[in-house]
Amino acid sequence: MPDLISIGAVNIDLIAMVDRFPLSDEEVAVDHLEIFHGGSAANVAVGVSRLGHSSGFVGVVGTDRFGEMLTKVLITEGVDTSHLMRMEGTSGIVFAAVNPVGERILYSSKGISSMLDRSLIPVEYIKKTRFLHLTSLIGEKAIDALGFAARIASDNNVKVILDPGSILAEKGLAALSKILERCYLVMPNRTEAVMLTGVEGEDAGRRIMEYGPEAVIITRGPKGASLITRDLVKDIPALKSKVVDTTGAGDAFASGLISALLKSRGLEEAVAFANLVASISVTRIGARTTPGLEEVEGR
């Protein structure tokens, strides 16, 4: 069984590099356009595999050409796709515009991935993994499906990590309570932490932990990450790097963190390693930029 199972979205990313973001009714030329394979859950499954651990992905792709491409990429990256389902319809697409300093604007088309519900959650598969990673999904059934998966995992001593993304974060803590009460760790970025709680920093972390998690890690981009537990609050600085594109940096961070936890590292050491992995990922274009184990060890 995989060391990690990740549940959530897999989609195509269309990334446009632009000189600046347009104003309303304004047209801006695209300097460079590329197609990548993305989706936070899929990115983390790939990232953990690249860092030397076994991983599996649970989600839905369409029967279109993109669905076929996404499936092949996951297989090529060593991710177990035995619970990747294909359904009639179109796969998800995210369009990202990225400016010269790495800032981005995202537009998401949910596609068939929103059809994931609790009936598609592989119970026996989840019971035998070490970590369950849950990420944002668009769709009315998403919260129920993720909550069901979290309950199966925690009841079987599997550690649950929630990386909410803005789609889930905007729902607020109460709406996510059935997931949060089963979590070992929650990993919002700074904006998502405010969306979840209405407050910032340590106060946000403390408020999230009231719902059950043992720890909260708030990522802060170039400022690193804040680790908050019941006994500790610590800011762990990011490593300096030349930023090209921040798309997927959070997924690279999550991949590095989970990889370190799989090696039985403590949370502080795991966050430091995650910062290293993320610092390499932002030097490249695209979401699926988590470096391989040899490259990370070389740093």
PDB file of C-alpha atoms in Angstrom:
ATOM      1  CA  MET A   1       0.000   0.000   0.000  1.00  0.00           C
ATOM      2  CA  PRO A   2       1.207   3.574  -0.660  1.00  0.00           C
ATOM      3  CA  ASP A   3       2.858   5.568   2.131  1.00  0.00           C
ATOM      4  CA  LEU A   4       0.626   8.471   1.133  1.00  0.00           C
ATOM      5  CA  ILE A   5      -2.808   8.692  -0.446  1.00  0.00           C
ATOM      6  CA  SER A   6      -3.907  12.057  -1.790  1.00  0.00           C
ATOM      7  CA  ILE A   7      -7.559  12.826  -2.516  1.00  0.00           C
ATOM      8  CA  GLY A   8      -8.713  15.808  -4.562  1.00  0.00           C
ATOM      9  CA  ALA A   9      -8.314  17.363  -7.968  1.00  0.00           C
ATOM     10  CA  VAL A  10      -6.223  16.507 -10.999  1.00  0.00           C
ATOM     11  CA  ASN A  11      -6.447  18.888 -13.924  1.00  0.00           C
ATOM     12  CA  ILE A  12      -4.755  20.563 -16.856  1.00  0.00           C
ATOM     13  CA  ASP A  13      -2.982  23.864 -16.150  1.00  0.00           C
ATOM     14  CA  LEU A  14      -2.729  26.449 -18.926  1.00  0.00           C
ATOM     15  CA  ILE A  15      -0.052  28.906 -17.787  1.00  0.00           C
ATOM     16  CA  ALA A  16       0.417  32.244 -19.515  1.00  0.00           C
ATOM     17  CA  MET A  17       3.438  34.422 -18.724  1.00  0.00           C
ATOM     18  CA  VAL A  18       2.483  38.098 -19.007  1.00  0.00           C
ATOM     19  CA  ASP A  19       4.251  41.441 -18.478  1.00  0.00           C
ATOM     20  CA  ARG A  20       1.396  42.625 -16.272  1.00  0.00           C
ATOM     21  CA  PHE A  21      -2.180  41.789 -15.369  1.00  0.00           C
ATOM     22  CA  PRO A  22      -4.848  43.553 -17.459  1.00  0.00           C
ATOM     23  CA  LEU A  23      -7.327  46.098 -16.176  1.00  0.00           C
ATOM     24  CA  SER A  24     -11.019  45.690 -16.877  1.00  0.00           C
ATOM     25  CA  ASP A  25     -11.738  45.545 -20.641  1.00  0.00           C
ATOM     26  CA  GLU A  26      -8.009  45.660 -21.394  1.00  0.00           C
ATOM     27  CA  GLU A  27      -6.037  43.183 -23.482  1.00  0.00           C
ATOM     28  CA  VAL A  28      -2.504  42.104 -22.537  1.00  0.00           C
ATOM     29  CA  ALA A  29      -0.222  40.044 -24.766  1.00  0.00           C
ATOM     30  CA  VAL A  30       0.944  36.627 -23.596  1.00  0.00           C
ATOM     31  CA  ASP A  31       4.721  36.230 -23.743  1.00  0.00           C
ATOM     32  CA  HIS A  32       4.742  32.476 -23.267  1.00  0.00           C
ATOM     33  CA  LEU A  33       2.009  29.835 -22.968  1.00  0.00           C
ATOM     34  CA  GLU A  34       2.467  26.268 -21.762  1.00  0.00           C
ATOM     35  CA  ILE A  35       0.295  23.298 -20.830  1.00  0.00           C
ATOM     36  CA  PHE A  36       1.085  21.382 -17.639  1.00  0.00           C
ATOM     37  CA  HIS A  37      -0.544  18.674 -15.586  1.00  0.00           C
ATOM     38  CA  GLY A  38      -1.802  20.007 -12.257  1.00  0.00           C
ATOM     39  CA  GLY A  39      -4.292  19.778  -9.436  1.00  0.00           C
ATOM     40  CA  SER A  40      -3.091  20.056  -5.838  1.00  0.00           C
ATOM     41  CA  ALA A  41      -3.844  16.486  -4.806  1.00  0.00           C
ATOM     42  CA  ALA A  42      -2.206  15.035  -7.912  1.00  0.00           C
ATOM     43  CA  ASN A  43       0.785  17.374  -7.567  1.00  0.00           C
ATOM     44  CA  VAL A  44       1.408  16.213  -4.014  1.00  0.00           C
ATOM     45  CA  ALA A  45       1.108  12.544  -4.961  1.00  0.00           C
ATOM     46  CA  VAL A  46       3.679  13.130  -7.716  1.00  0.00           C
ATOM     47  CA  GLY A  47       5.918  15.203  -5.438  1.00  0.00           C
ATOM     48  CA  VAL A  48       6.005  12.569  -2.705  1.00  0.00           C
ATOM     49  CA  SER A  49       6.808   9.921  -5.324  1.00  0.00           C
ATOM     50  CA  ARG A  50       9.680  12.024  -6.673  1.00  0.00           C
ATOM     51  CA  LEU A  51      11.038  12.383  -3.142  1.00  0.00           C
ATOM     52  CA  GLY A  52      11.357   8.642  -2.761  1.00  0.00           C
ATOM     53  CA  HIS A  53       8.101   7.405  -1.232  1.00  0.00           C
ATOM     54  CA  SER A  54       5.146   5.464  -2.575  1.00  0.00           C
ATOM     55  CA  SER A  55       1.958   7.398  -3.249  1.00  0.00           C
ATOM     56  CA  GLY A  56      -1.544   6.893  -4.555  1.00  0.00           C
ATOM     57  CA  PHE A  57      -4.171   9.245  -5.934  1.00  0.00           C
ATOM     58  CA  VAL A  58      -7.955   9.144  -5.548  1.00  0.00           C
ATOM     59  CA  GLY A  59     -10.001  11.337  -7.859  1.00  0.00           C
ATOM     60  CA  VAL A  60     -11.919  11.641 -11.102  1.00  0.00           C
ATOM     61  CA  VAL A  61     -10.864  12.535 -14.654  1.00  0.00           C
ATOM     62  CA  GLY A  62     -12.938  12.803 -17.791  1.00  0.00           C
ATOM     63  CA  THR A  63     -13.073  10.529 -20.792  1.00  0.00           C
ATOM     64  CA  ASP A  64     -11.640  13.320 -22.938  1.00  0.00           C
ATOM     65  CA  ARG A  65      -8.106  13.567 -24.287  1.00  0.00           C
ATOM     66  CA  PHE A  66      -6.988  15.492 -21.214  1.00  0.00           C
ATOM     67  CA  GLY A  67      -8.202  12.682 -18.952  1.00  0.00           C
ATOM     68  CA  GLU A  68      -6.056  10.229 -20.870  1.00  0.00           C
ATOM     69  CA  MET A  69      -3.039  12.559 -20.635  1.00  0.00           C
ATOM     70  CA  LEU A  70      -3.469  13.066 -16.889  1.00  0.00           C
ATOM     71  CA  THR A  71      -3.738   9.336 -16.238  1.00  0.00           C
ATOM     72  CA  LYS A  72      -0.590   8.575 -18.232  1.00  0.00           C
ATOM     73  CA  VAL A  73       1.401  11.264 -16.434  1.00  0.00           C
ATOM     74  CA  LEU A  74       0.486   9.934 -12.991  1.00  0.00           C
ATOM     75  CA  ILE A  75       1.477   6.420 -14.012  1.00  0.00           C
ATOM     76  CA  THR A  76       4.759   7.662 -15.481  1.00  0.00           C
ATOM     77  CA  GLU A  77       5.504   9.495 -12.221  1.00  0.00           C
ATOM     78  CA  GLY A  78       5.084   6.289 -10.228  1.00  0.00           C
ATOM     79  CA  VAL A  79       1.757   7.178  -8.620  1.00  0.00           C
ATOM     80  CA  ASP A  80      -0.700   4.347  -7.969  1.00  0.00           C
ATOM     81  CA  THR A  81      -3.790   5.085 -10.080  1.00  0.00           C
ATOM     82  CA  SER A  82      -5.838   2.020  -9.131  1.00  0.00           C
ATOM     83  CA  HIS A  83      -8.446   4.386  -7.643  1.00  0.00           C
ATOM     84  CA  LEU A  84      -8.328   7.097 -10.306  1.00  0.00           C
ATOM     85  CA  MET A  85     -11.771   6.967 -11.905  1.00  0.00           C
ATOM     86  CA  ARG A  86     -12.707   8.032 -15.431  1.00  0.00           C
ATOM     87  CA  MET A  87     -16.227   9.330 -16.017  1.00  0.00           C
ATOM     88  CA  GLU A  88     -18.041  10.638 -19.050  1.00  0.00           C
ATOM     89  CA  GLY A  89     -17.323  14.345 -19.283  1.00  0.00           C
ATOM     90  CA  THR A  90     -14.476  16.858 -19.450  1.00  0.00           C
ATOM     91  CA  SER A  91     -11.477  16.988 -17.155  1.00  0.00           C
ATOM     92  CA  GLY A  92     -10.799  20.053 -15.038  1.00  0.00           C
ATOM     93  CA  ILE A  93      -8.809  22.976 -16.455  1.00  0.00           C
ATOM     94  CA  VAL A  94      -7.104  25.832 -14.618  1.00  0.00           C
ATOM     95  CA  PHE A  95      -5.956  28.939 -16.463  1.00  0.00           C
ATOM     96  CA  ALA A  96      -3.150  30.861 -14.738  1.00  0.00           C
ATOM     97  CA  ALA A  97      -1.686  34.245 -15.680  1.00  0.00           C
ATOM     98  CA  VAL A  98       1.752  34.852 -14.136  1.00  0.00           C
ATOM     99  CA  ASN A  99       3.554  38.210 -14.051  1.00  0.00           C
ATOM    100  CA  PRO A 100       7.348  38.793 -14.015  1.00  0.00           C
ATOM    101  CA  VAL A 101       7.593  38.643 -10.196  1.00  0.00           C
ATOM    102  CA  GLY A 102       5.782  35.316  -9.998  1.00  0.00           C
ATOM    103  CA  GLU A 103       2.388  36.605  -8.867  1.00  0.00           C
ATOM    104  CA  ARG A 104      -0.566  34.832 -10.443  1.00  0.00           C
ATOM    105  CA  ILE A 105      -4.285  34.985 -11.158  1.00  0.00           C
ATOM    106  CA  LEU A 106      -6.196  31.696 -11.437  1.00  0.00           C
ATOM    107  CA  TYR A 107      -9.451  30.711 -13.142  1.00  0.00           C
ATOM    108  CA  SER A 108     -10.717  27.177 -12.496  1.00  0.00           C
ATOM    109  CA  SER A 109     -13.122  25.030 -14.482  1.00  0.00           C
ATOM    110  CA  LYS A 110     -14.102  22.170 -12.170  1.00  0.00           C
ATOM    111  CA  GLY A 111     -14.860  19.596 -14.848  1.00  0.00           C
ATOM    112  CA  ILE A 112     -15.761  16.051 -13.868  1.00  0.00           C
ATOM    113  CA  SER A 113     -13.578  16.073 -10.717  1.00  0.00           C
ATOM    114  CA  SER A 114     -16.497  17.591  -8.801  1.00  0.00           C
ATOM    115  CA  MET A 115     -18.347  14.270  -9.135  1.00  0.00           C
ATOM    116  CA  LEU A 116     -16.263  12.659  -6.396  1.00  0.00           C
ATOM    117  CA  ASP A 117     -18.562  11.623  -3.548  1.00  0.00           C
ATOM    118  CA  ARG A 118     -18.366   9.278  -0.578  1.00  0.00           C
ATOM    119  CA  SER A 119     -19.525   6.290  -2.637  1.00  0.00           C
ATOM    120  CA  LEU A 120     -16.249   6.565  -4.587  1.00  0.00           C
ATOM    121  CA  ILE A 121     -13.992   6.696  -1.530  1.00  0.00           C
ATOM    122  CA  PRO A 122     -11.958   3.430  -1.344  1.00  0.00           C
ATOM    123  CA  VAL A 123     -12.325   2.475   2.313  1.00  0.00           C
ATOM    124  CA  GLU A 124      -9.952  -0.497   2.485  1.00  0.00           C
ATOM    125  CA  TYR A 125      -7.318   1.372   0.480  1.00  0.00           C
ATOM    126  CA  ILE A 126      -7.300   4.292   2.915  1.00  0.00           C
ATOM    127  CA  LYS A 127      -7.139   2.087   5.988  1.00  0.00           C
ATOM    128  CA  LYS A 128      -3.687   0.773   5.078  1.00  0.00           C
ATOM    129  CA  THR A 129      -1.787   3.952   4.230  1.00  0.00           C
ATOM    130  CA  ARG A 130       0.336   6.071   6.605  1.00  0.00           C
ATOM    131  CA  PHE A 131      -0.789   9.565   5.628  1.00  0.00           C
ATOM    132  CA  LEU A 132      -3.963  10.827   3.975  1.00  0.00           C
ATOM    133  CA  HIS A 133      -3.656  14.171   2.221  1.00  0.00           C
ATOM    134  CA  LEU A 134      -6.882  16.053   1.454  1.00  0.00           C
ATOM    135  CA  THR A 135      -7.110  19.090  -0.799  1.00  0.00           C
ATOM    136  CA  SER A 136      -9.687  21.449  -2.153  1.00  0.00           C
ATOM    137  CA  LEU A 137     -12.425  20.159  -4.424  1.00  0.00           C
ATOM    138  CA  ILE A 138     -15.168  22.106  -6.179  1.00  0.00           C
ATOM    139  CA  GLY A 139     -18.634  20.610  -5.819  1.00  0.00           C
ATOM    140  CA  GLU A 140     -21.521  20.211  -3.399  1.00  0.00           C
ATOM    141  CA  LYS A 141     -20.447  16.688  -2.390  1.00  0.00           C
ATOM    142  CA  ALA A 142     -16.791  17.510  -1.759  1.00  0.00           C
ATOM    143  CA  ILE A 143     -16.941  18.290   1.968  1.00  0.00           C
ATOM    144  CA  ASP A 144     -18.968  15.178   2.732  1.00  0.00           C
ATOM    145  CA  ALA A 145     -16.633  12.962   0.688  1.00  0.00           C
ATOM    146  CA  LEU A 146     -13.489  14.383   2.304  1.00  0.00           C
ATOM    147  CA  GLY A 147     -15.025  14.158   5.764  1.00  0.00           C
ATOM    148  CA  PHE A 148     -15.915  10.518   5.182  1.00  0.00           C
ATOM    149  CA  ALA A 149     -12.361   9.763   4.012  1.00  0.00           C
ATOM    150  CA  ALA A 150     -10.914  11.587   7.036  1.00  0.00           C
ATOM    151  CA  ARG A 151     -13.059   9.543   9.418  1.00  0.00           C
ATOM    152  CA  ILE A 152     -11.993   6.243   7.841  1.00  0.00           C
ATOM    153  CA  ALA A 153      -8.350   7.290   8.081  1.00  0.00           C
ATOM    154  CA  SER A 154      -8.346   8.553  11.668  1.00  0.00           C
ATOM    155  CA  ASP A 155     -10.305   5.517  12.886  1.00  0.00           C
ATOM    156  CA  ASN A 156      -7.446   3.394  11.526  1.00  0.00           C
ATOM    157  CA  ASN A 157      -4.555   5.459  12.914  1.00  0.00           C
ATOM    158  CA  VAL A 158      -3.791   7.102   9.589  1.00  0.00           C
ATOM    159  CA  LYS A 159      -2.647  10.712   9.986  1.00  0.00           C
ATOM    160  CA  VAL A 160      -4.834  13.171   8.081  1.00  0.00           C
ATOM    161  CA  ILE A 161      -3.407  16.366   6.587  1.00  0.00           C
ATOM    162  CA  LEU A 162      -5.775  19.003   5.197  1.00  0.00           C
ATOM    163  CA  ASP A 163      -4.499  21.544   2.672  1.00  0.00           C
ATOM    164  CA  PRO A 164      -7.783  23.444   2.190  1.00  0.00           C
ATOM    165  CA  GLY A 165      -7.087  25.822  -0.684  1.00  0.00           C
ATOM    166  CA  SER A 166      -9.325  28.837  -1.109  1.00  0.00           C
ATOM    167  CA  ILE A 167     -12.311  26.788  -2.323  1.00  0.00           C
ATOM    168  CA  LEU A 168     -12.689  25.023   1.031  1.00  0.00           C
ATOM    169  CA  ALA A 169     -11.241  27.818   3.166  1.00  0.00           C
ATOM    170  CA  GLU A 170     -13.980  30.231   2.152  1.00  0.00           C
ATOM    171  CA  LYS A 171     -16.543  27.826   3.647  1.00  0.00           C
ATOM    172  CA  GLY A 172     -15.246  28.594   7.139  1.00  0.00           C
ATOM    173  CA  LEU A 173     -14.367  26.436  10.113  1.00  0.00           C
ATOM    174  CA  ALA A 174     -17.875  25.329  11.043  1.00  0.00           C
ATOM    175  CA  ALA A 175     -18.577  23.937   7.570  1.00  0.00           C
ATOM    176  CA  LEU A 176     -15.335  21.939   7.682  1.00  0.00           C
ATOM    177  CA  SER A 177     -15.730  20.716  11.270  1.00  0.00           C
ATOM    178  CA  LYS A 178     -16.258  17.048  10.330  1.00  0.00           C
ATOM    179  CA  ILE A 179     -12.945  17.086   8.483  1.00  0.00           C
ATOM    180  CA  LEU A 180     -11.012  19.180  11.003  1.00  0.00           C
ATOM    181  CA  GLU A 181     -11.920  17.022  13.978  1.00  0.00           C
ATOM    182  CA  ARG A 182     -10.151  14.101  12.281  1.00  0.00           C
ATOM    183  CA  CYS A 183      -7.026  16.004  11.205  1.00  0.00           C
ATOM    184  CA  TYR A 184      -3.526  15.674  12.567  1.00  0.00           C
ATOM    185  CA  LEU A 185      -2.362  18.778  10.699  1.00  0.00           C
ATOM    186  CA  VAL A 186      -3.897  21.650   8.711  1.00  0.00           C
ATOM    187  CA  MET A 187      -1.832  23.607   6.172  1.00  0.00           C
ATOM    188  CA  PRO A 188      -3.473  26.825   4.916  1.00  0.00           C
ATOM    189  CA  ASN A 189      -1.562  29.680   3.376  1.00  0.00           C
ATOM    190  CA  ARG A 190      -1.839  33.092   5.002  1.00  0.00           C
ATOM    191  CA  THR A 191      -4.858  34.170   2.952  1.00  0.00           C
ATOM    192  CA  GLU A 192      -6.677  30.878   3.506  1.00  0.00           C
ATOM    193  CA  ALA A 193      -6.047  31.059   7.259  1.00  0.00           C
ATOM    194  CA  VAL A 194      -7.811  34.438   7.349  1.00  0.00           C
ATOM    195  CA  MET A 195     -10.648  33.102   5.204  1.00  0.00           C
ATOM    196  CA  LEU A 196     -11.099  30.174   7.575  1.00  0.00           C
ATOM    197  CA  THR A 197     -10.966  32.075  10.832  1.00  0.00           C
ATOM    198  CA  GLY A 198     -11.287  35.816  10.297  1.00  0.00           C
ATOM    199  CA  VAL A 199      -7.987  36.386  12.143  1.00  0.00           C
ATOM    200  CA  GLU A 200      -4.282  36.096  11.308  1.00  0.00           C
ATOM    201  CA  GLY A 201      -1.100  34.376  12.446  1.00  0.00           C
ATOM    202  CA  GLU A 202      -1.009  32.558  15.764  1.00  0.00           C
ATOM    203  CA  ASP A 203      -4.620  33.508  16.503  1.00  0.00           C
ATOM    204  CA  ALA A 204      -5.724  31.788  13.298  1.00  0.00           C
ATOM    205  CA  GLY A 205      -3.728  28.675  14.159  1.00  0.00           C
ATOM    206  CA  ARG A 206      -5.170  28.523  17.669  1.00  0.00           C
ATOM    207  CA  ARG A 207      -8.683  28.909  16.366  1.00  0.00           C
ATOM    208  CA  ILE A 208      -8.236  26.085  13.859  1.00  0.00           C
ATOM    209  CA  MET A 209      -6.824  23.809  16.569  1.00  0.00           C
ATOM    210  CA  GLU A 210      -9.985  24.322  18.627  1.00  0.00           C
ATOM    211  CA  TYR A 211     -11.646  22.033  16.082  1.00  0.00           C
ATOM    212  CA  GLY A 212      -9.236  19.146  16.705  1.00  0.00           C
ATOM    213  CA  PRO A 213      -5.924  19.312  14.780  1.00  0.00           C
ATOM    214  CA  GLU A 214      -2.691  18.878  16.725  1.00  0.00           C
ATOM    215  CA  ALA A 215      -0.812  21.436  14.644  1.00  0.00           C
ATOM    216  CA  VAL A 216      -1.266  24.140  12.038  1.00  0.00           C
ATOM    217  CA  ILE A 217       1.315  25.261   9.497  1.00  0.00           C
ATOM    218  CA  ILE A 218       0.584  28.598   7.821  1.00  0.00           C
ATOM    219  CA  THR A 219       2.663  29.113   4.694  1.00  0.00           C
ATOM    220  CA  ARG A 220       3.709  32.711   4.005  1.00  0.00           C
ATOM    221  CA  GLY A 221       5.373  32.620   0.611  1.00  0.00           C
ATOM    222  CA  PRO A 222       8.814  34.288   0.613  1.00  0.00           C
ATOM    223  CA  LYS A 223       8.585  34.732   4.396  1.00  0.00           C
ATOM    224  CA  GLY A 224       8.550  30.990   5.015  1.00  0.00           C
ATOM    225  CA  ALA A 225       6.039  29.268   7.264  1.00  0.00           C
ATOM    226  CA  SER A 226       4.654  29.507  10.795  1.00  0.00           C
ATOM    227  CA  LEU A 227       4.378  26.329  12.846  1.00  0.00           C
ATOM    228  CA  ILE A 228       1.762  26.439  15.590  1.00  0.00           C
ATOM    229  CA  THR A 229       1.162  23.660  18.103  1.00  0.00           C
ATOM    230  CA  ARG A 230      -0.282  23.697  21.589  1.00  0.00           C
ATOM    231  CA  ASP A 231       3.214  24.208  23.045  1.00  0.00           C
ATOM    232  CA  LEU A 232       5.065  26.028  20.280  1.00  0.00           C
ATOM    233  CA  VAL A 233       4.833  28.945  17.888  1.00  0.00           C
ATOM    234  CA  LYS A 234       7.770  29.266  15.529  1.00  0.00           C
ATOM    235  CA  ASP A 235       8.418  31.116  12.284  1.00  0.00           C
ATOM    236  CA  ILE A 236      10.681  29.092  10.007  1.00  0.00           C
ATOM    237  CA  PRO A 237      12.216  31.274   7.256  1.00  0.00           C
ATOM    238  CA  ALA A 238      12.131  30.477   3.571  1.00  0.00           C
ATOM    239  CA  LEU A 239      15.281  29.957   1.542  1.00  0.00           C
ATOM    240  CA  LYS A 240      16.185  32.658  -0.961  1.00  0.00           C
ATOM    241  CA  SER A 241      15.694  31.782  -4.615  1.00  0.00           C
ATOM    242  CA  LYS A 242      14.991  33.502  -7.909  1.00  0.00           C
ATOM    243  CA  VAL A 243      11.221  33.344  -8.290  1.00  0.00           C
ATOM    244  CA  VAL A 244       9.931  32.551 -11.779  1.00  0.00           C
ATOM    245  CA  ASP A 245       6.484  31.143 -11.012  1.00  0.00           C
ATOM    246  CA  THR A 246       4.834  30.410  -7.658  1.00  0.00           C
ATOM    247  CA  THR A 247       2.263  28.052  -9.214  1.00  0.00           C
ATOM    248  CA  GLY A 248       2.487  24.773  -7.320  1.00  0.00           C
ATOM    249  CA  ALA A 249       4.839  26.097  -4.625  1.00  0.00           C
ATOM    250  CA  GLY A 250       2.353  25.171  -1.918  1.00  0.00           C
ATOM    251  CA  ASP A 251       2.069  21.652  -3.338  1.00  0.00           C
ATOM    252  CA  ALA A 252       5.851  21.328  -3.419  1.00  0.00           C
ATOM    253  CA  PHE A 253       5.942  22.484   0.209  1.00  0.00           C
ATOM    254  CA  ALA A 254       3.326  19.873   1.154  1.00  0.00           C
ATOM    255  CA  SER A 255       5.258  17.170  -0.708  1.00  0.00           C
ATOM    256  CA  GLY A 256       8.445  18.038   1.150  1.00  0.00           C
ATOM    257  CA  LEU A 257       6.685  18.174   4.490  1.00  0.00           C
ATOM    258  CA  ILE A 258       4.995  14.792   4.063  1.00  0.00           C
ATOM    259  CA  SER A 259       8.221  13.253   2.779  1.00  0.00           C
ATOM    260  CA  ALA A 260      10.039  14.404   5.913  1.00  0.00           C
ATOM    261  CA  LEU A 261       7.238  13.148   8.185  1.00  0.00           C
ATOM    262  CA  LEU A 262       7.396   9.765   6.448  1.00  0.00           C
ATOM    263  CA  LYS A 263      11.042   9.684   7.500  1.00  0.00           C
ATOM    264  CA  SER A 264       9.917  10.297  11.112  1.00  0.00           C
ATOM    265  CA  ARG A 265      11.282  13.833  11.214  1.00  0.00           C
ATOM    266  CA  GLY A 266       9.835  16.266  13.762  1.00  0.00           C
ATOM    267  CA  LEU A 267       7.549  19.052  12.611  1.00  0.00           C
ATOM    268  CA  GLU A 268      10.200  21.796  12.804  1.00  0.00           C
ATOM    269  CA  GLU A 269      12.652  19.800  10.724  1.00  0.00           C
ATOM    270  CA  ALA A 270       9.885  18.811   8.323  1.00  0.00           C
ATOM    271  CA  VAL A 271       8.909  22.451   7.737  1.00  0.00           C
ATOM    272  CA  ALA A 272      12.539  23.399   7.083  1.00  0.00           C
ATOM    273  CA  PHE A 273      12.821  20.603   4.513  1.00  0.00           C
ATOM    274  CA  ALA A 274       9.504  21.665   2.953  1.00  0.00           C
ATOM    275  CA  ASN A 275      10.844  25.220   2.591  1.00  0.00           C
ATOM    276  CA  LEU A 276      13.872  23.833   0.751  1.00  0.00           C
ATOM    277  CA  VAL A 277      11.716  21.850  -1.682  1.00  0.00           C
ATOM    278  CA  ALA A 278       9.453  24.862  -2.311  1.00  0.00           C
ATOM    279  CA  SER A 279      12.452  27.156  -2.876  1.00  0.00           C
ATOM    280  CA  ILE A 280      13.539  24.958  -5.773  1.00  0.00           C
ATOM    281  CA  SER A 281      10.044  24.649  -7.251  1.00  0.00           C
ATOM    282  CA  VAL A 282       9.509  28.420  -7.650  1.00  0.00           C
ATOM    283  CA  THR A 283      12.500  28.663  -9.998  1.00  0.00           C
ATOM    284  CA  ARG A 284      10.485  26.785 -12.663  1.00  0.00           C
ATOM    285  CA  ILE A 285       7.297  27.349 -14.631  1.00  0.00           C
ATOM    286  CA  GLY A 286       4.298  25.178 -13.867  1.00  0.00           C
ATOM    287  CA  ALA A 287       2.587  23.428 -10.991  1.00  0.00           C
ATOM    288  CA  ARG A 288       4.245  20.028 -11.074  1.00  0.00           C
ATOM    289  CA  THR A 289       7.739  21.279 -10.243  1.00  0.00           C
ATOM    290  CA  THR A 290       8.650  19.376  -7.088  1.00  0.00           C
ATOM    291  CA  PRO A 291      12.289  18.372  -7.528  1.00  0.00           C
ATOM    292  CA  GLY A 292      13.533  14.802  -7.328  1.00  0.00           C
ATOM    293  CA  LEU A 293      15.248  13.403  -4.255  1.00  0.00           C
ATOM    294  CA  GLU A 294      18.777  13.587  -5.722  1.00  0.00           C
ATOM    295  CA  GLU A 295      18.386  17.269  -6.564  1.00  0.00           C
ATOM    296  CA  VAL A 296      17.098  18.134  -3.105  1.00  0.00           C
ATOM    297  CA  GLU A 297      19.856  16.197  -1.378  1.00  0.00           C
ATOM    298  CA  GLY A 298      22.338  18.052  -3.575  1.00  0.00           C
ATOM    299  CA  ARG A 299      21.238  21.322  -2.002  1.00  0.00           C
TER     300      ARG A 299
END
